[in-house]
mmCIF file of C-alpha atoms in Angstrom:
data_model
loop_
_atom_site.group_PDB
_atom_site.id
_atom_site.type_symbol
_atom_site.label_atom_id
_atom_site.label_comp_id
_atom_site.label_asym_id
_atom_site.label_seq_id
_atom_site.Cartn_x
_atom_site.Cartn_y
_atom_site.Cartn_z
ATOM 1 C CA UNK R 1 56.839 1.210 13.448
ATOM 2 C CA UNK R 2 57.274 -0.015 16.988
ATOM 3 C CA UNK R 3 55.214 -1.628 19.698
ATOM 4 C CA UNK R 4 55.854 -1.772 23.425
ATOM 5 C CA UNK R 5 54.313 -4.176 25.939
ATOM 6 C CA UNK R 6 53.426 -2.741 29.321
ATOM 7 C CA UNK R 7 53.699 -4.999 32.357
ATOM 8 C CA UNK R 8 54.692 -8.639 32.379
ATOM 9 C CA UNK R 9 53.649 -10.719 29.434
ATOM 10 C CA UNK R 10 53.113 -14.333 30.495
ATOM 11 C CA UNK R 11 52.920 -15.587 26.909
ATOM 12 C CA UNK R 12 55.221 -15.067 23.950
ATOM 13 C CA UNK R 13 53.087 -14.494 20.821
ATOM 14 C CA UNK R 14 54.337 -14.085 17.281
ATOM 15 C CA UNK R 15 54.031 -10.549 15.935
ATOM 16 C CA UNK R 16 53.566 -9.788 12.250
ATOM 17 C CA UNK R 17 52.737 -6.702 10.208
ATOM 18 C CA UNK R 18 49.505 -6.795 8.205
ATOM 19 C CA UNK R 19 47.577 -4.512 5.841
ATOM 20 C CA UNK R 20 43.925 -4.130 6.872
ATOM 21 C CA UNK R 21 41.336 -3.762 4.116
ATOM 22 C CA UNK R 22 37.604 -4.614 4.045
ATOM 23 C CA UNK R 23 37.778 -6.225 7.483
ATOM 24 C CA UNK R 24 40.646 -8.562 6.539
ATOM 25 C CA UNK R 25 44.283 -8.041 7.521
ATOM 26 C CA UNK R 26 46.743 -9.403 4.914
ATOM 27 C CA UNK R 27 49.962 -10.507 6.614
ATOM 28 C CA UNK R 28 53.560 -9.754 5.628
ATOM 29 C CA UNK R 29 55.038 -13.131 6.553
ATOM 30 C CA UNK R 30 58.615 -11.911 6.193
ATOM 31 C CA UNK R 31 58.013 -9.449 9.047
ATOM 32 C CA UNK R 32 57.000 -12.142 11.539
ATOM 33 C CA UNK R 33 59.002 -12.240 14.765
ATOM 34 C CA UNK R 34 58.676 -13.714 18.266
ATOM 35 C CA UNK R 35 58.263 -11.635 21.364
ATOM 36 C CA UNK R 36 61.624 -11.847 23.167
ATOM 37 C CA UNK R 37 61.581 -8.378 24.690
ATOM 38 C CA UNK R 38 59.039 -5.725 25.591
ATOM 39 C CA UNK R 39 59.943 -3.447 22.649
ATOM 40 C CA UNK R 40 59.680 -4.559 19.019
ATOM 41 C CA UNK R 41 60.709 -2.256 16.155
ATOM 42 C CA UNK R 42 59.945 -2.841 12.499
ATOM 43 C CA UNK R 43 62.165 -0.982 10.060
ATOM 44 C CA UNK R 44 61.268 0.328 6.595
ATOM 45 C CA UNK R 45 57.478 0.296 7.118
ATOM 46 C CA UNK R 46 54.764 2.303 5.403
ATOM 47 C CA UNK R 47 53.180 4.066 8.372
ATOM 48 C CA UNK R 48 49.790 4.163 6.740
ATOM 49 C CA UNK R 49 46.692 3.966 8.968
ATOM 50 C CA UNK R 50 45.857 0.621 7.372
ATOM 51 C CA UNK R 51 49.187 -0.901 8.490
ATOM 52 C CA UNK R 52 48.570 -2.870 11.698
ATOM 53 C CA UNK R 53 50.150 -5.393 14.075
ATOM 54 C CA UNK R 54 48.820 -8.921 14.258
ATOM 55 C CA UNK R 55 49.533 -11.035 17.369
ATOM 56 C CA UNK R 56 49.280 -14.788 16.937
ATOM 57 C CA UNK R 57 49.371 -17.338 19.710
ATOM 58 C CA UNK R 58 48.469 -20.963 19.077
ATOM 59 C CA UNK R 59 45.026 -20.906 17.395
ATOM 60 C CA UNK R 60 44.099 -17.345 18.318
ATOM 61 C CA UNK R 61 45.033 -13.959 16.911
ATOM 62 C CA UNK R 62 44.466 -10.267 17.603
ATOM 63 C CA UNK R 63 44.884 -7.212 15.335
ATOM 64 C CA UNK R 64 45.978 -3.879 16.779
ATOM 65 C CA UNK R 65 46.038 -0.738 14.617
ATOM 66 C CA UNK R 66 47.315 2.785 15.242
ATOM 67 C CA UNK R 67 45.054 5.036 17.249
ATOM 68 C CA UNK R 68 45.755 7.969 14.915
ATOM 69 C CA UNK R 69 43.008 8.155 12.271
ATOM 70 C CA UNK R 70 45.115 10.255 9.887
ATOM 71 C CA UNK R 71 47.515 8.792 7.339
ATOM 72 C CA UNK R 72 50.943 9.747 6.032
ATOM 73 C CA UNK R 73 49.778 9.696 2.423
ATOM 74 C CA UNK R 74 46.623 9.257 0.403
ATOM 75 C CA UNK R 75 45.604 8.875 -3.212
ATOM 76 C CA UNK R 76 42.543 9.981 -5.147
ATOM 77 C CA UNK R 77 41.517 9.057 -8.666
ATOM 78 C CA UNK R 78 39.668 10.884 -11.424
ATOM 79 C CA UNK R 79 38.538 9.166 -14.611
ATOM 80 C CA UNK R 80 38.739 10.777 -18.019
ATOM 81 C CA UNK R 81 38.383 9.358 -21.523
ATOM 82 C CA UNK R 82 41.163 6.775 -22.094
ATOM 83 C CA UNK R 83 43.063 7.656 -18.925
ATOM 84 C CA UNK R 84 43.120 7.485 -15.142
ATOM 85 C CA UNK R 85 44.512 10.437 -13.223
ATOM 86 C CA UNK R 86 45.965 9.659 -9.776
ATOM 87 C CA UNK R 87 46.640 12.474 -7.315
ATOM 88 C CA UNK R 88 49.013 11.478 -4.481
ATOM 89 C CA UNK R 89 49.501 13.639 -1.416
ATOM 90 C CA UNK R 90 52.365 12.767 0.967
ATOM 91 C CA UNK R 91 53.613 14.524 4.129
ATOM 92 C CA UNK R 92 57.226 13.537 3.476
ATOM 93 C CA UNK R 93 59.506 12.506 0.588
ATOM 94 C CA UNK R 94 58.509 9.089 -0.740
ATOM 95 C CA UNK R 95 58.296 6.973 -3.880
ATOM 96 C CA UNK R 96 55.051 5.521 -5.176
ATOM 97 C CA UNK R 97 54.191 2.865 -7.712
ATOM 98 C CA UNK R 98 51.026 2.014 -9.593
ATOM 99 C CA UNK R 99 49.920 -0.803 -11.879
ATOM 100 C CA UNK R 100 46.787 -1.434 -13.867
ATOM 101 C CA UNK R 101 44.899 -4.671 -13.193
ATOM 102 C CA UNK R 102 41.629 -6.344 -14.084
ATOM 103 C CA UNK R 103 39.441 -8.213 -11.630
ATOM 104 C CA UNK R 104 39.088 -11.859 -12.607
ATOM 105 C CA UNK R 105 37.267 -13.893 -9.997
ATOM 106 C CA UNK R 106 38.557 -12.884 -6.573
ATOM 107 C CA UNK R 107 41.864 -11.457 -7.817
ATOM 108 C CA UNK R 108 42.989 -8.433 -9.760
ATOM 109 C CA UNK R 109 45.435 -9.552 -12.468
ATOM 110 C CA UNK R 110 48.179 -7.094 -13.453
ATOM 111 C CA UNK R 111 47.829 -5.880 -17.037
ATOM 112 C CA UNK R 112 50.545 -3.230 -17.463
ATOM 113 C CA UNK R 113 54.010 -2.159 -16.510
ATOM 114 C CA UNK R 114 54.573 -0.510 -13.160
ATOM 115 C CA UNK R 115 54.403 3.274 -13.149
ATOM 116 C CA UNK R 116 56.627 5.056 -10.607
ATOM 117 C CA UNK R 117 56.683 8.558 -9.178
ATOM 118 C CA UNK R 118 58.896 10.077 -6.464
ATOM 119 C CA UNK R 119 58.467 13.067 -4.221
ATOM 120 C CA UNK R 120 61.971 14.311 -3.539
ATOM 121 C CA UNK R 121 61.363 17.226 -1.208
ATOM 122 C CA UNK R 122 59.024 17.568 1.737
ATOM 123 C CA UNK R 123 56.353 20.003 0.572
ATOM 124 C CA UNK R 124 52.610 20.260 0.216
ATOM 125 C CA UNK R 125 52.615 19.968 -3.556
ATOM 126 C CA UNK R 126 50.700 16.935 -4.784
ATOM 127 C CA UNK R 127 51.994 14.383 -7.276
ATOM 128 C CA UNK R 128 50.043 13.653 -10.449
ATOM 129 C CA UNK R 129 50.270 10.279 -12.206
ATOM 130 C CA UNK R 130 48.473 9.629 -15.493
ATOM 131 C CA UNK R 131 47.788 6.044 -16.585
ATOM 132 C CA UNK R 132 46.518 5.418 -20.151
ATOM 133 C CA UNK R 133 43.615 2.949 -20.368
ATOM 134 C CA UNK R 134 41.434 1.672 -23.167
ATOM 135 C CA UNK R 135 38.282 1.576 -21.052
ATOM 136 C CA UNK R 136 37.113 2.032 -17.491
ATOM 137 C CA UNK R 137 36.982 -1.715 -16.901
ATOM 138 C CA UNK R 138 40.419 -1.528 -15.267
ATOM 139 C CA UNK R 139 41.416 -1.049 -11.642
ATOM 140 C CA UNK R 140 44.706 0.313 -10.329
ATOM 141 C CA UNK R 141 46.929 -0.689 -7.406
ATOM 142 C CA UNK R 142 48.942 2.036 -5.661
ATOM 143 C CA UNK R 143 51.613 1.535 -2.989
ATOM 144 C CA UNK R 144 54.775 3.025 -1.505
ATOM 145 C CA UNK R 145 57.751 1.529 -3.241
ATOM 146 C CA UNK R 146 60.553 3.013 -1.092
ATOM 147 C CA UNK R 147 59.873 0.786 1.945
ATOM 148 C CA UNK R 148 60.042 -2.936 2.549
ATOM 149 C CA UNK R 149 56.558 -3.300 3.993
ATOM 150 C CA UNK R 150 53.778 -1.440 2.198
ATOM 151 C CA UNK R 151 50.190 -2.333 1.496
ATOM 152 C CA UNK R 152 48.597 -1.836 -1.890
ATOM 153 C CA UNK R 153 45.450 0.247 -2.222
ATOM 154 C CA UNK R 154 43.007 -0.947 -4.885
ATOM 155 C CA UNK R 155 40.917 1.653 -6.725
ATOM 156 C CA UNK R 156 38.258 0.469 -9.181
ATOM 157 C CA UNK R 157 36.322 3.358 -10.734
ATOM 158 C CA UNK R 158 34.366 1.254 -13.189
ATOM 159 C CA UNK R 159 33.088 -1.280 -10.713
ATOM 160 C CA UNK R 160 32.397 1.349 -8.106
ATOM 161 C CA UNK R 161 30.364 3.375 -10.547
ATOM 162 C CA UNK R 162 28.768 0.271 -11.968
ATOM 163 C CA UNK R 163 27.586 -0.948 -8.592
ATOM 164 C CA UNK R 164 26.478 2.532 -7.651
ATOM 165 C CA UNK R 165 24.621 2.783 -10.946
ATOM 166 C CA UNK R 166 23.070 -0.647 -10.518
ATOM 167 C CA UNK R 167 22.117 0.175 -6.949
ATOM 168 C CA UNK R 168 20.615 3.469 -8.035
ATOM 169 C CA UNK R 169 18.820 1.751 -10.898
ATOM 170 C CA UNK R 170 17.523 -0.913 -8.501
ATOM 171 C CA UNK R 171 16.302 1.706 -6.040
ATOM 172 C CA UNK R 172 14.598 3.662 -8.808
ATOM 173 C CA UNK R 173 13.016 0.476 -10.166
ATOM 174 C CA UNK R 174 11.684 -0.510 -6.754
ATOM 175 C CA UNK R 175 10.447 3.035 -6.199
ATOM 176 C CA UNK R 176 8.728 3.020 -9.589
ATOM 177 C CA UNK R 177 7.060 -0.316 -8.813
ATOM 178 C CA UNK R 178 5.912 0.930 -5.413
ATOM 179 C CA UNK R 179 4.555 4.155 -6.924
ATOM 180 C CA UNK R 180 2.812 2.168 -9.664
ATOM 181 C CA UNK R 181 1.306 -0.156 -7.063
ATOM 182 C CA UNK R 182 0.154 2.788 -4.924
ATOM 183 C CA UNK R 183 -1.305 4.462 -8.019
ATOM 184 C CA UNK R 184 -3.177 1.286 -9.008
ATOM 185 C CA UNK R 185 -4.499 0.858 -5.459
ATOM 186 C CA UNK R 186 -5.530 4.516 -5.427
ATOM 187 C CA UNK R 187 -7.261 4.177 -8.787
ATOM 188 C CA UNK R 188 -9.018 1.002 -7.677
ATOM 189 C CA UNK R 189 -10.046 2.535 -4.355
ATOM 190 C CA UNK R 190 -11.315 5.621 -6.163
ATOM 191 C CA UNK R 191 -13.380 3.418 -8.444
ATOM 192 C CA UNK R 192 -14.714 1.463 -5.508
ATOM 193 C CA UNK R 193 -15.530 4.560 -3.464
ATOM 194 C CA UNK R 194 -17.101 6.349 -6.427
ATOM 195 C CA UNK R 195 -18.913 3.069 -7.080
ATOM 196 C CA UNK R 196 -19.189 2.946 -10.881
ATOM 197 C CA UNK R 197 -20.006 -0.775 -10.609
ATOM 198 C CA UNK R 198 -22.896 0.022 -8.274
ATOM 199 C CA UNK R 199 -24.363 2.689 -10.541
ATOM 200 C CA UNK R 200 -27.768 1.148 -11.234
ATOM 201 C CA UNK R 201 -31.293 2.369 -11.636
ATOM 202 C CA UNK R 202 -33.188 1.697 -8.391
ATOM 203 C CA UNK R 203 -36.923 2.140 -7.877
ATOM 204 C CA UNK R 204 -37.938 2.511 -4.235
ATOM 205 C CA UNK R 205 -41.355 1.313 -3.034
ATOM 206 C CA UNK R 206 -42.580 1.890 0.503
ATOM 207 C CA UNK R 207 -45.647 2.478 2.663
ATOM 208 C CA UNK R 208 -46.178 6.139 3.682
ATOM 209 C CA UNK R 209 -46.446 5.401 7.413
ATOM 210 C CA UNK R 210 -45.777 8.950 8.635
ATOM 211 C CA UNK R 211 -43.820 12.089 7.862
ATOM 212 C CA UNK R 212 -40.943 10.722 9.975
ATOM 213 C CA UNK R 213 -41.020 7.501 7.984
ATOM 214 C CA UNK R 214 -40.969 9.408 4.686
ATOM 215 C CA UNK R 215 -37.975 11.444 5.906
ATOM 216 C CA UNK R 216 -36.149 8.239 6.826
ATOM 217 C CA UNK R 217 -36.918 6.770 3.358
ATOM 218 C CA UNK R 218 -35.495 9.922 1.742
ATOM 219 C CA UNK R 219 -32.357 9.667 3.897
ATOM 220 C CA UNK R 220 -31.821 6.058 2.815
ATOM 221 C CA UNK R 221 -32.406 7.009 -0.829
ATOM 222 C CA UNK R 222 -29.866 9.817 -0.481
ATOM 223 C CA UNK R 223 -27.207 7.310 0.690
ATOM 224 C CA UNK R 224 -27.863 5.092 -2.324
ATOM 225 C CA UNK R 225 -27.647 8.089 -4.633
ATOM 226 C CA UNK R 226 -24.684 10.036 -3.250
ATOM 227 C CA UNK R 227 -22.536 7.203 -1.878
ATOM 228 C CA UNK R 228 -23.320 4.399 -4.354
ATOM 229 C CA UNK R 229 -24.112 6.660 -7.319
ATOM 230 C CA UNK R 230 -27.367 4.834 -8.042
ATOM 231 C CA UNK R 231 -30.032 6.419 -10.211
ATOM 232 C CA UNK R 232 -32.806 6.593 -7.598
ATOM 233 C CA UNK R 233 -36.468 6.701 -8.623
ATOM 234 C CA UNK R 234 -38.592 7.960 -5.718
ATOM 235 C CA UNK R 235 -42.035 9.553 -5.930
ATOM 236 C CA UNK R 236 -41.098 12.029 -3.187
ATOM 237 C CA UNK R 237 -38.324 13.350 -5.455
ATOM 238 C CA UNK R 238 -40.508 13.431 -8.568
ATOM 239 C CA UNK R 239 -43.700 14.918 -7.193
ATOM 240 C CA UNK R 240 -44.228 17.125 -10.265
ATOM 241 C CA UNK R 241 -44.481 14.174 -12.663
ATOM 242 C CA UNK R 242 -46.611 12.224 -10.160
ATOM 243 C CA UNK R 243 -49.066 15.116 -9.887
ATOM 244 C CA UNK R 244 -49.142 15.564 -13.666
ATOM 245 C CA UNK R 245 -49.727 11.982 -14.852
ATOM 246 C CA UNK R 246 -50.888 10.288 -11.654
ATOM 247 C CA UNK R 247 -49.226 7.669 -9.467
ATOM 248 C CA UNK R 248 -50.392 4.702 -11.564
ATOM 249 C CA UNK R 249 -48.959 5.889 -14.880
ATOM 250 C CA UNK R 250 -45.845 7.198 -13.154
ATOM 251 C CA UNK R 251 -45.115 3.935 -11.313
ATOM 252 C CA UNK R 252 -45.708 1.635 -14.294
ATOM 253 C CA UNK R 253 -43.567 3.814 -16.554
ATOM 254 C CA UNK R 254 -40.746 3.710 -14.003
ATOM 255 C CA UNK R 255 -41.171 -0.051 -13.718
ATOM 256 C CA UNK R 256 -40.622 -0.334 -17.453
ATOM 257 C CA UNK R 257 -37.546 1.910 -17.159
ATOM 258 C CA UNK R 258 -36.069 -0.386 -14.495
ATOM 259 C CA UNK R 259 -36.624 -3.395 -16.750
ATOM 260 C CA UNK R 260 -35.070 -1.638 -19.748
ATOM 261 C CA UNK R 261 -31.957 -0.521 -17.834
ATOM 262 C CA UNK R 262 -31.527 -3.752 -15.873
ATOM 263 C CA UNK R 263 -32.136 -2.014 -12.563
ATOM 264 C CA UNK R 264 -33.511 -3.107 -9.207
ATOM 265 C CA UNK R 265 -36.740 -2.555 -7.282
ATOM 266 C CA UNK R 266 -36.260 -2.211 -3.531
ATOM 267 C CA UNK R 267 -39.331 -2.496 -1.309
ATOM 268 C CA UNK R 268 -38.852 -0.939 2.129
ATOM 269 C CA UNK R 269 -41.063 -3.020 4.418
ATOM 270 C CA UNK R 270 -42.465 -2.111 7.839
ATOM 271 C CA UNK R 271 -45.175 -3.286 10.237
ATOM 272 C CA UNK R 272 -47.470 -0.690 8.715
ATOM 273 C CA UNK R 273 -46.681 -2.189 5.299
ATOM 274 C CA UNK R 274 -47.975 -5.518 6.570
ATOM 275 C CA UNK R 275 -51.247 -3.955 7.724
ATOM 276 C CA UNK R 276 -51.717 -2.121 4.445
ATOM 277 C CA UNK R 277 -50.891 -5.266 2.483
ATOM 278 C CA UNK R 278 -53.484 -7.275 4.420
ATOM 279 C CA UNK R 279 -56.081 -4.604 3.647
ATOM 280 C CA UNK R 280 -55.112 -4.594 -0.020
ATOM 281 C CA UNK R 281 -55.134 -8.388 -0.164
ATOM 282 C CA UNK R 282 -58.742 -8.548 1.054
ATOM 283 C CA UNK R 283 -59.799 -6.702 -2.105
ATOM 284 C CA UNK R 284 -60.612 -8.527 -5.314
ATOM 285 C CA UNK R 285 -57.153 -9.001 -6.926
ATOM 286 C CA UNK R 286 -58.512 -8.015 -10.320
ATOM 287 C CA UNK R 287 -60.007 -4.835 -8.910
ATOM 288 C CA UNK R 288 -56.790 -4.236 -7.031
ATOM 289 C CA UNK R 289 -54.980 -4.070 -10.332
ATOM 290 C CA UNK R 290 -57.229 -1.279 -11.610
ATOM 291 C CA UNK R 291 -58.046 0.807 -8.530
ATOM 292 C CA UNK R 292 -58.910 4.398 -9.214
ATOM 293 C CA UNK R 293 -57.010 6.143 -6.374
ATOM 294 C CA UNK R 294 -54.393 8.154 -8.251
ATOM 295 C CA UNK R 295 -52.475 8.966 -5.060
ATOM 296 C CA UNK R 296 -52.408 5.539 -3.345
ATOM 297 C CA UNK R 297 -48.701 4.712 -3.746
ATOM 298 C CA UNK R 298 -48.655 1.517 -1.710
ATOM 299 C CA UNK R 299 -51.711 -0.109 -3.320
ATOM 300 C CA UNK R 300 -50.375 0.838 -6.747
ATOM 301 C CA UNK R 301 -47.007 -0.711 -5.835
ATOM 302 C CA UNK R 302 -48.649 -3.935 -4.647
ATOM 303 C CA UNK R 303 -50.696 -4.070 -7.843
ATOM 304 C CA UNK R 304 -47.447 -3.743 -9.834
ATOM 305 C CA UNK R 305 -45.807 -6.465 -7.763
ATOM 306 C CA UNK R 306 -48.827 -8.780 -8.066
ATOM 307 C CA UNK R 307 -48.829 -8.247 -11.807
ATOM 308 C CA UNK R 308 -45.169 -9.334 -12.085
ATOM 309 C CA UNK R 309 -45.422 -12.233 -9.627
ATOM 310 C CA UNK R 310 -48.621 -13.670 -11.100
ATOM 311 C CA UNK R 311 -46.899 -13.815 -14.498
ATOM 312 C CA UNK R 312 -43.579 -14.959 -12.986
ATOM 313 C CA UNK R 313 -42.060 -11.938 -14.706
ATOM 314 C CA UNK R 314 -38.757 -10.275 -13.665
ATOM 315 C CA UNK R 315 -39.015 -11.473 -10.043
ATOM 316 C CA UNK R 316 -35.217 -11.207 -9.777
ATOM 317 C CA UNK R 317 -35.566 -7.438 -10.091
ATOM 318 C CA UNK R 318 -37.091 -7.235 -6.617
ATOM 319 C CA UNK R 319 -35.473 -7.047 -3.198
ATOM 320 C CA UNK R 320 -37.006 -6.357 0.206
ATOM 321 C CA UNK R 321 -35.271 -4.566 3.052
ATOM 322 C CA UNK R 322 -36.498 -4.102 6.607
ATOM 323 C CA UNK R 323 -34.942 -2.247 9.515
ATOM 324 C CA UNK R 324 -34.272 -3.520 13.019
ATOM 325 C CA UNK R 325 -36.797 -2.171 15.483
ATOM 326 C CA UNK R 326 -39.321 -1.255 12.813
ATOM 327 C CA UNK R 327 -40.033 -4.679 11.368
ATOM 328 C CA UNK R 328 -39.028 -8.344 11.436
ATOM 329 C CA UNK R 329 -38.794 -10.991 8.764
ATOM 330 C CA UNK R 330 -42.036 -12.521 10.026
ATOM 331 C CA UNK R 331 -43.939 -9.401 8.989
ATOM 332 C CA UNK R 332 -43.172 -10.036 5.297
ATOM 333 C CA UNK R 333 -46.015 -11.862 3.402
ATOM 334 C CA UNK R 334 -45.522 -15.251 1.735
ATOM 335 C CA UNK R 335 -45.897 -13.710 -1.693
ATOM 336 C CA UNK R 336 -42.320 -12.478 -1.321
ATOM 337 C CA UNK R 337 -40.874 -15.920 -0.497
ATOM 338 C CA UNK R 338 -38.643 -15.972 -3.581
ATOM 339 C CA UNK R 339 -37.485 -12.390 -3.138
ATOM 340 C CA UNK R 340 -34.111 -11.684 -1.395
ATOM 341 C CA UNK R 341 -34.611 -10.085 2.008
ATOM 342 C CA UNK R 342 -32.043 -7.913 3.787
ATOM 343 C CA UNK R 343 -32.063 -6.880 7.414
ATOM 344 C CA UNK R 344 -30.760 -3.349 7.768
ATOM 345 C CA UNK R 345 -28.181 -2.334 8.631
ATOM 346 C CA UNK R 346 -26.763 -5.774 9.401
ATOM 347 C CA UNK R 347 -27.078 -6.997 5.788
ATOM 348 C CA UNK R 348 -26.087 -3.693 4.205
ATOM 349 C CA UNK R 349 -22.967 -5.197 2.607
ATOM 350 C CA UNK R 350 -25.112 -7.953 1.027
ATOM 351 C CA UNK R 351 -27.446 -5.322 -0.387
ATOM 352 C CA UNK R 352 -24.457 -3.443 -1.819
ATOM 353 C CA UNK R 353 -23.272 -6.601 -3.585
ATOM 354 C CA UNK R 354 -26.820 -7.132 -4.853
ATOM 355 C CA UNK R 355 -26.725 -3.688 -6.425
ATOM 356 C CA UNK R 356 -23.520 -4.459 -8.289
ATOM 357 C CA UNK R 357 -23.869 -4.970 -11.991
ATOM 358 C CA UNK R 358 -21.672 -8.102 -12.057
ATOM 359 C CA UNK R 359 -22.661 -11.513 -10.768
ATOM 360 C CA UNK R 360 -19.312 -13.066 -9.878
ATOM 361 C CA UNK R 361 -16.942 -10.699 -8.092
ATOM 362 C CA UNK R 362 -13.147 -11.045 -8.128
ATOM 363 C CA UNK R 363 -11.429 -11.136 -4.737
ATOM 364 C CA UNK R 364 -10.037 -7.629 -5.207
ATOM 365 C CA UNK R 365 -13.532 -6.243 -5.816
ATOM 366 C CA UNK R 366 -14.867 -8.073 -2.751
ATOM 367 C CA UNK R 367 -12.192 -6.375 -0.673
ATOM 368 C CA UNK R 368 -13.172 -3.077 -2.245
ATOM 369 C CA UNK R 369 -16.801 -3.745 -1.331
ATOM 370 C CA UNK R 370 -15.867 -4.364 2.293
ATOM 371 C CA UNK R 371 -13.853 -1.152 2.327
ATOM 372 C CA UNK R 372 -16.764 0.808 0.870
ATOM 373 C CA UNK R 373 -19.303 -0.686 3.306
ATOM 374 C CA UNK R 374 -17.103 0.075 6.302
ATOM 375 C CA UNK R 375 -16.641 3.623 5.072
ATOM 376 C CA UNK R 376 -20.384 4.095 4.608
ATOM 377 C CA UNK R 377 -21.344 2.564 7.954
ATOM 378 C CA UNK R 378 -19.062 5.041 9.717
ATOM 379 C CA UNK R 379 -20.200 8.029 7.674
ATOM 380 C CA UNK R 380 -22.136 10.987 9.030
ATOM 381 C CA UNK R 381 -25.103 10.250 6.750
ATOM 382 C CA UNK R 382 -25.379 6.710 8.060
ATOM 383 C CA UNK R 383 -25.325 7.968 11.646
ATOM 384 C CA UNK R 384 -28.094 10.418 10.777
ATOM 385 C CA UNK R 385 -30.090 7.526 9.293
ATOM 386 C CA UNK R 386 -29.638 5.521 12.522
ATOM 387 C CA UNK R 387 -30.983 8.439 14.532
ATOM 388 C CA UNK R 388 -34.049 8.685 12.282
ATOM 389 C CA UNK R 389 -34.659 4.938 12.572
ATOM 390 C CA UNK R 390 -34.454 5.197 16.343
ATOM 391 C CA UNK R 391 -36.949 8.060 16.313
ATOM 392 C CA UNK R 392 -39.363 6.031 14.183
ATOM 393 C CA UNK R 393 -38.910 3.054 16.495
ATOM 394 C CA UNK R 394 -39.900 5.117 19.557
ATOM 395 C CA UNK R 395 -42.955 6.488 17.738
ATOM 396 C CA UNK R 396 -43.922 2.976 16.723
ATOM 397 C CA UNK R 397 -43.618 1.702 20.296
ATOM 398 C CA UNK R 398 -45.963 4.477 21.402
ATOM 399 C CA UNK R 399 -48.361 3.773 18.575
ATOM 400 C CA UNK R 400 -47.728 7.185 17.037
ATOM 401 C CA UNK R 401 -45.968 6.143 13.861
ATOM 402 C CA UNK R 402 -49.311 6.018 12.065
ATOM 403 C CA UNK R 403 -51.554 7.909 14.508
ATOM 404 C CA UNK R 404 -49.993 11.260 15.380
ATOM 405 C CA UNK R 405 -52.895 12.661 17.402
ATOM 406 C CA UNK R 406 -51.855 10.862 20.576
ATOM 407 C CA UNK R 407 -49.177 12.109 22.915
ATOM 408 C CA UNK R 408 -46.055 10.141 23.725
ATOM 409 C CA UNK R 409 -43.428 10.864 26.320
ATOM 410 C CA UNK R 410 -39.854 9.536 26.429
#
């Protein structure tokens, strides 16, 4: 191998052959020479693509390799039980040597005699060298042995396969963990969205202000039923039983069912509810408990509530909700002081947590609740409910929510 300097060289570096492997160039110290002329020729050199020139001057150095990417010879290895099979392809007659070694620390210690093979004629036939081994824990060094300067290629089938296997195993393990995590998140999200922990018996009480108000109550009940999977008890959905046994028997039987199943009673309050309550409250409380109107839902509900509150019985079963624009907290009577009150739809997430069957929620379930509430608030059903509330609000402003004979314009 030779190198030629073009133009004047103001410095005189030392030039040495080196074998480049894994980013490091191992020097052949015996080849070192000083630049005394523009042409330097190195005799008896393995002209492999990994053989390079290294220029050293003072504390700096530079490695220059051949521009040709091809090589004069190459070796491939195939592993079989108790043997390594080396296939050497050379473009010209050459001799090759190989030795088994075992990696100990940073070095590969020789463990066998040197095996030699020579290609006498220049042909395309490949050389085959078989090395007996006890296991695949061994590596092999291969080099040209008919030249003075030749680098040694290191082939380690066991370690290569081991690291590939470990890498593949690591990738598969990480992938399995990720898939397991995604599956657990999916299962948890499915549980949260399907709301098994919210599946409670809920009795709805309300004042029948108008047909629009009843439709809005049904829409809210539908959200609790379809989105939170609650068992909703609503007279509008059970009109057959109400007509058969009467509102009083129906309501008190459902109240007992709520108590038995550990459910909740939600009272939907409005300004009209306040007026009706004031009218009911002016009656003799004892008579109010035994009124004879079989179709008066609100008075029957208030009688049921008064019965529980006067005996301090199952007050925790009750909750009151009121909607912005239709009512304010000041419209709720003092009798409900100890009852939780929720402003809709601002406190919808608090109502959802109230409907849960567990008292103390883990952090993961709280996150699931937030996810569910956000999903519901953006749903089409919730938007429909907002539109119905807005319609009721406009009717109430015009005084038509309870008196539909009058006309109202937008």
